């Protein structure tokens, strides 16, 4: 692959806008649960503590998603760049930047609920973790490492490419560059 063959996959403004709207709705629902909890006649889901925890979790998680996606909407950089060196990830709030082909041993598919991710099994995961200075980002990457065997994963959720095409492209490029 020559420098002219660099592939840039842009962030999808449409996907980001839909994600932003969805996360704002969930923040609103979480606030409703915290401020004026619904009265539910169910021993589990009607429990005020369960409603409070669900509301708080919704506000914290989807609030973070809202902030990340809102910031990404103004980002002019490509979401993913594939070149001779490796891949440069800018597709999420926990993007690591450059991942060298030489470090990637395998690309596997992981799924959480209905969301699929590409997990990059690297030979030196601790080196990638050590590059991260943001404590929240580092914690998220450490959790990813514990659950998936690598701190590095990419989703097509905010990219202008579907998951299967992204998977095929990256596996093909990994074979070419090895």
PDB file of C-alpha atoms in Angstrom:
ATOM      1  CA  UNK A   1       0.000   0.000   0.000  1.00  0.00           C
ATOM      2  CA  UNK A   2       1.535   3.330  -1.014  1.00  0.00           C
ATOM      3  CA  UNK A   3       0.873   6.656   0.693  1.00  0.00           C
ATOM      4  CA  UNK A   4      -1.469   7.528  -2.190  1.00  0.00           C
ATOM      5  CA  UNK A   5      -3.507   4.452  -1.289  1.00  0.00           C
ATOM      6  CA  UNK A   6      -4.325   5.794   2.165  1.00  0.00           C
ATOM      7  CA  UNK A   7      -7.971   5.134   2.942  1.00  0.00           C
ATOM      8  CA  UNK A   8      -9.926   7.671   4.974  1.00  0.00           C
ATOM      9  CA  UNK A   9     -13.318   6.749   6.375  1.00  0.00           C
ATOM     10  CA  UNK A  10     -15.190   9.858   7.522  1.00  0.00           C
ATOM     11  CA  UNK A  11     -17.334  10.165  10.601  1.00  0.00           C
ATOM     12  CA  UNK A  12     -21.038   9.915   9.778  1.00  0.00           C
ATOM     13  CA  UNK A  13     -22.845  13.127  10.739  1.00  0.00           C
ATOM     14  CA  UNK A  14     -26.182  11.319  10.315  1.00  0.00           C
ATOM     15  CA  UNK A  15     -25.248   8.462  12.677  1.00  0.00           C
ATOM     16  CA  UNK A  16     -23.773  10.922  15.171  1.00  0.00           C
ATOM     17  CA  UNK A  17     -26.904  13.103  15.109  1.00  0.00           C
ATOM     18  CA  UNK A  18     -29.163  10.088  15.698  1.00  0.00           C
ATOM     19  CA  UNK A  19     -26.903   8.880  18.525  1.00  0.00           C
ATOM     20  CA  UNK A  20     -26.903  12.368  20.045  1.00  0.00           C
ATOM     21  CA  UNK A  21     -30.707  12.587  19.939  1.00  0.00           C
ATOM     22  CA  UNK A  22     -31.079   9.117  21.457  1.00  0.00           C
ATOM     23  CA  UNK A  23     -28.638   9.854  24.245  1.00  0.00           C
ATOM     24  CA  UNK A  24     -30.370  13.156  25.053  1.00  0.00           C
ATOM     25  CA  UNK A  25     -33.684  11.280  25.326  1.00  0.00           C
ATOM     26  CA  UNK A  26     -32.123   8.778  27.751  1.00  0.00           C
ATOM     27  CA  UNK A  27     -30.611  11.594  29.822  1.00  0.00           C
ATOM     28  CA  UNK A  28     -34.119  13.082  29.999  1.00  0.00           C
ATOM     29  CA  UNK A  29     -35.626   9.779  31.109  1.00  0.00           C
ATOM     30  CA  UNK A  30     -32.868   9.405  33.709  1.00  0.00           C
ATOM     31  CA  UNK A  31     -33.587  12.906  35.039  1.00  0.00           C
ATOM     32  CA  UNK A  32     -37.310  12.073  35.195  1.00  0.00           C
ATOM     33  CA  UNK A  33     -36.473   8.945  37.236  1.00  0.00           C
ATOM     34  CA  UNK A  34     -34.348  11.050  39.607  1.00  0.00           C
ATOM     35  CA  UNK A  35     -36.622  14.099  39.967  1.00  0.00           C
ATOM     36  CA  UNK A  36     -40.123  12.635  39.768  1.00  0.00           C
ATOM     37  CA  UNK A  37     -39.868   8.817  39.821  1.00  0.00           C
ATOM     38  CA  UNK A  38     -42.773   6.949  38.243  1.00  0.00           C
ATOM     39  CA  UNK A  39     -45.053   4.881  40.470  1.00  0.00           C
ATOM     40  CA  UNK A  40     -44.836   1.279  39.256  1.00  0.00           C
ATOM     41  CA  UNK A  41     -46.716  -1.593  40.862  1.00  0.00           C
ATOM     42  CA  UNK A  42     -43.907  -4.095  40.575  1.00  0.00           C
ATOM     43  CA  UNK A  43     -41.787  -5.313  43.507  1.00  0.00           C
ATOM     44  CA  UNK A  44     -38.524  -5.031  41.535  1.00  0.00           C
ATOM     45  CA  UNK A  45     -39.014  -2.235  38.996  1.00  0.00           C
ATOM     46  CA  UNK A  46     -41.210  -0.227  41.356  1.00  0.00           C
ATOM     47  CA  UNK A  47     -38.559  -0.177  44.071  1.00  0.00           C
ATOM     48  CA  UNK A  48     -37.478   3.466  44.589  1.00  0.00           C
ATOM     49  CA  UNK A  49     -33.829   2.439  44.969  1.00  0.00           C
ATOM     50  CA  UNK A  50     -33.872   0.549  41.652  1.00  0.00           C
ATOM     51  CA  UNK A  51     -35.532   3.532  39.936  1.00  0.00           C
ATOM     52  CA  UNK A  52     -32.955   5.917  41.442  1.00  0.00           C
ATOM     53  CA  UNK A  53     -30.006   3.731  40.365  1.00  0.00           C
ATOM     54  CA  UNK A  54     -31.456   3.330  36.856  1.00  0.00           C
ATOM     55  CA  UNK A  55     -31.970   7.089  36.589  1.00  0.00           C
ATOM     56  CA  UNK A  56     -28.484   7.899  37.849  1.00  0.00           C
ATOM     57  CA  UNK A  57     -26.852   5.324  35.557  1.00  0.00           C
ATOM     58  CA  UNK A  58     -28.826   6.674  32.588  1.00  0.00           C
ATOM     59  CA  UNK A  59     -27.826  10.283  33.292  1.00  0.00           C
ATOM     60  CA  UNK A  60     -24.144   9.414  33.821  1.00  0.00           C
ATOM     61  CA  UNK A  61     -23.699   7.013  30.892  1.00  0.00           C
ATOM     62  CA  UNK A  62     -25.825   8.797  28.304  1.00  0.00           C
ATOM     63  CA  UNK A  63     -24.599  12.174  29.539  1.00  0.00           C
ATOM     64  CA  UNK A  64     -21.063  11.046  28.738  1.00  0.00           C
ATOM     65  CA  UNK A  65     -22.203   9.740  25.342  1.00  0.00           C
ATOM     66  CA  UNK A  66     -23.905  13.089  24.674  1.00  0.00           C
ATOM     67  CA  UNK A  67     -20.715  15.030  25.449  1.00  0.00           C
ATOM     68  CA  UNK A  68     -18.509  12.723  23.351  1.00  0.00           C
ATOM     69  CA  UNK A  69     -20.817  12.730  20.322  1.00  0.00           C
ATOM     70  CA  UNK A  70     -21.407  16.481  20.558  1.00  0.00           C
ATOM     71  CA  UNK A  71     -17.632  17.029  20.460  1.00  0.00           C
ATOM     72  CA  UNK A  72     -17.245  14.581  17.563  1.00  0.00           C
ATOM     73  CA  UNK A  73     -19.847  16.482  15.515  1.00  0.00           C
ATOM     74  CA  UNK A  74     -17.425  19.385  15.163  1.00  0.00           C
ATOM     75  CA  UNK A  75     -14.406  17.128  14.517  1.00  0.00           C
ATOM     76  CA  UNK A  76     -13.128  17.574  10.951  1.00  0.00           C
ATOM     77  CA  UNK A  77     -10.676  14.650  11.088  1.00  0.00           C
ATOM     78  CA  UNK A  78     -11.482  11.354   9.408  1.00  0.00           C
ATOM     79  CA  UNK A  79     -12.973   8.764  11.745  1.00  0.00           C
ATOM     80  CA  UNK A  80     -10.524   6.104  10.605  1.00  0.00           C
ATOM     81  CA  UNK A  81      -7.382   6.305   8.471  1.00  0.00           C
ATOM     82  CA  UNK A  82      -5.832   3.151   7.063  1.00  0.00           C
ATOM     83  CA  UNK A  83      -2.324   3.415   5.672  1.00  0.00           C
ATOM     84  CA  UNK A  84       0.932   1.494   5.308  1.00  0.00           C
ATOM     85  CA  UNK A  85       1.894   2.033   8.974  1.00  0.00           C
ATOM     86  CA  UNK A  86      -1.403   0.943  10.472  1.00  0.00           C
ATOM     87  CA  UNK A  87      -4.718   2.458  11.394  1.00  0.00           C
ATOM     88  CA  UNK A  88      -5.357   5.814  12.979  1.00  0.00           C
ATOM     89  CA  UNK A  89      -8.531   5.664  15.022  1.00  0.00           C
ATOM     90  CA  UNK A  90     -10.548   8.815  15.701  1.00  0.00           C
ATOM     91  CA  UNK A  91     -13.950   7.149  15.769  1.00  0.00           C
ATOM     92  CA  UNK A  92     -14.929   7.340  19.429  1.00  0.00           C
ATOM     93  CA  UNK A  93     -14.286   8.875  22.819  1.00  0.00           C
ATOM     94  CA  UNK A  94     -11.726   6.180  23.630  1.00  0.00           C
ATOM     95  CA  UNK A  95      -9.831   6.253  20.354  1.00  0.00           C
ATOM     96  CA  UNK A  96      -6.161   5.407  20.758  1.00  0.00           C
ATOM     97  CA  UNK A  97      -4.739   7.030  17.632  1.00  0.00           C
ATOM     98  CA  UNK A  98      -2.174   5.062  15.609  1.00  0.00           C
ATOM     99  CA  UNK A  99      -2.204   1.272  15.931  1.00  0.00           C
ATOM    100  CA  UNK A 100       0.684  -0.256  14.009  1.00  0.00           C
ATOM    101  CA  UNK A 101       0.084  -3.250  11.740  1.00  0.00           C
ATOM    102  CA  UNK A 102       3.249  -4.765  13.228  1.00  0.00           C
ATOM    103  CA  UNK A 103       1.592  -4.771  16.666  1.00  0.00           C
ATOM    104  CA  UNK A 104      -1.690  -6.365  15.550  1.00  0.00           C
ATOM    105  CA  UNK A 105      -1.730 -10.132  15.962  1.00  0.00           C
ATOM    106  CA  UNK A 106      -5.397 -10.677  15.186  1.00  0.00           C
ATOM    107  CA  UNK A 107      -8.667  -8.860  14.605  1.00  0.00           C
ATOM    108  CA  UNK A 108     -11.691 -10.474  16.255  1.00  0.00           C
ATOM    109  CA  UNK A 109     -15.367  -9.577  16.433  1.00  0.00           C
ATOM    110  CA  UNK A 110     -16.927  -8.918  19.821  1.00  0.00           C
ATOM    111  CA  UNK A 111     -20.549  -8.161  20.551  1.00  0.00           C
ATOM    112  CA  UNK A 112     -22.242  -6.412  23.454  1.00  0.00           C
ATOM    113  CA  UNK A 113     -26.008  -6.729  23.149  1.00  0.00           C
ATOM    114  CA  UNK A 114     -26.697  -5.794  19.506  1.00  0.00           C
ATOM    115  CA  UNK A 115     -23.504  -3.713  19.033  1.00  0.00           C
ATOM    116  CA  UNK A 116     -20.554  -5.298  17.256  1.00  0.00           C
ATOM    117  CA  UNK A 117     -16.952  -4.192  17.701  1.00  0.00           C
ATOM    118  CA  UNK A 118     -13.671  -5.084  16.093  1.00  0.00           C
ATOM    119  CA  UNK A 119     -11.116  -5.938  18.756  1.00  0.00           C
ATOM    120  CA  UNK A 120      -7.459  -5.607  17.840  1.00  0.00           C
ATOM    121  CA  UNK A 121      -5.391  -8.180  19.683  1.00  0.00           C
ATOM    122  CA  UNK A 122      -2.000  -6.498  19.970  1.00  0.00           C
ATOM    123  CA  UNK A 123       1.291  -7.983  21.092  1.00  0.00           C
ATOM    124  CA  UNK A 124       1.966  -5.055  23.456  1.00  0.00           C
ATOM    125  CA  UNK A 125      -1.324  -3.977  25.073  1.00  0.00           C
ATOM    126  CA  UNK A 126       0.361  -2.347  28.072  1.00  0.00           C
ATOM    127  CA  UNK A 127       2.311   0.029  25.784  1.00  0.00           C
ATOM    128  CA  UNK A 128      -0.970   1.261  24.297  1.00  0.00           C
ATOM    129  CA  UNK A 129      -2.495   1.663  27.762  1.00  0.00           C
ATOM    130  CA  UNK A 130       0.572   3.596  28.929  1.00  0.00           C
ATOM    131  CA  UNK A 131       0.050   6.175  26.139  1.00  0.00           C
ATOM    132  CA  UNK A 132      -3.325   7.188  27.593  1.00  0.00           C
ATOM    133  CA  UNK A 133      -3.187  10.074  30.063  1.00  0.00           C
ATOM    134  CA  UNK A 134      -6.919  10.734  30.477  1.00  0.00           C
ATOM    135  CA  UNK A 135      -8.021   8.660  33.535  1.00  0.00           C
ATOM    136  CA  UNK A 136     -11.584   8.027  32.258  1.00  0.00           C
ATOM    137  CA  UNK A 137     -10.354   6.964  28.833  1.00  0.00           C
ATOM    138  CA  UNK A 138      -7.687   4.761  30.419  1.00  0.00           C
ATOM    139  CA  UNK A 139     -10.247   3.095  32.723  1.00  0.00           C
ATOM    140  CA  UNK A 140     -12.532   2.373  29.748  1.00  0.00           C
ATOM    141  CA  UNK A 141      -9.615   0.871  27.829  1.00  0.00           C
ATOM    142  CA  UNK A 142      -8.574  -1.230  30.844  1.00  0.00           C
ATOM    143  CA  UNK A 143     -12.131  -2.569  31.113  1.00  0.00           C
ATOM    144  CA  UNK A 144     -12.059  -3.344  27.392  1.00  0.00           C
ATOM    145  CA  UNK A 145      -8.741  -5.160  27.891  1.00  0.00           C
ATOM    146  CA  UNK A 146     -10.155  -7.280  30.730  1.00  0.00           C
ATOM    147  CA  UNK A 147     -13.348  -8.200  28.877  1.00  0.00           C
ATOM    148  CA  UNK A 148     -12.017  -8.558  25.292  1.00  0.00           C
ATOM    149  CA  UNK A 149      -8.308  -9.310  25.633  1.00  0.00           C
ATOM    150  CA  UNK A 150      -7.231  -5.966  24.176  1.00  0.00           C
ATOM    151  CA  UNK A 151      -7.569  -2.291  25.068  1.00  0.00           C
ATOM    152  CA  UNK A 152      -8.177  -1.427  21.408  1.00  0.00           C
ATOM    153  CA  UNK A 153     -11.542  -1.786  19.709  1.00  0.00           C
ATOM    154  CA  UNK A 154     -13.363  -0.004  16.917  1.00  0.00           C
ATOM    155  CA  UNK A 155     -17.035   0.203  16.106  1.00  0.00           C
ATOM    156  CA  UNK A 156     -18.592   1.298  12.825  1.00  0.00           C
ATOM    157  CA  UNK A 157     -21.372   3.047  14.793  1.00  0.00           C
ATOM    158  CA  UNK A 158     -20.175   6.579  13.990  1.00  0.00           C
ATOM    159  CA  UNK A 159     -18.368   5.848  10.706  1.00  0.00           C
ATOM    160  CA  UNK A 160     -19.590   6.172   7.121  1.00  0.00           C
ATOM    161  CA  UNK A 161     -19.182   2.444   6.566  1.00  0.00           C
ATOM    162  CA  UNK A 162     -21.165  -0.577   7.666  1.00  0.00           C
ATOM    163  CA  UNK A 163     -19.683  -3.094  10.087  1.00  0.00           C
ATOM    164  CA  UNK A 164     -19.230  -5.972   7.610  1.00  0.00           C
ATOM    165  CA  UNK A 165     -17.463  -3.774   5.041  1.00  0.00           C
ATOM    166  CA  UNK A 166     -15.191  -2.359   7.757  1.00  0.00           C
ATOM    167  CA  UNK A 167     -14.385  -5.852   9.020  1.00  0.00           C
ATOM    168  CA  UNK A 168     -13.530  -7.163   5.541  1.00  0.00           C
ATOM    169  CA  UNK A 169     -11.432  -4.080   4.716  1.00  0.00           C
ATOM    170  CA  UNK A 170      -9.360  -4.207   7.907  1.00  0.00           C
ATOM    171  CA  UNK A 171      -8.765  -7.969   7.763  1.00  0.00           C
ATOM    172  CA  UNK A 172      -7.685  -7.644   4.116  1.00  0.00           C
ATOM    173  CA  UNK A 173      -5.307  -4.751   4.926  1.00  0.00           C
ATOM    174  CA  UNK A 174      -3.869  -6.634   7.895  1.00  0.00           C
ATOM    175  CA  UNK A 175      -3.025  -9.581   5.597  1.00  0.00           C
ATOM    176  CA  UNK A 176      -1.472  -7.237   3.002  1.00  0.00           C
ATOM    177  CA  UNK A 177       0.693  -5.431   5.542  1.00  0.00           C
ATOM    178  CA  UNK A 178       1.959  -8.471   7.435  1.00  0.00           C
TER     179      UNK A 178
END
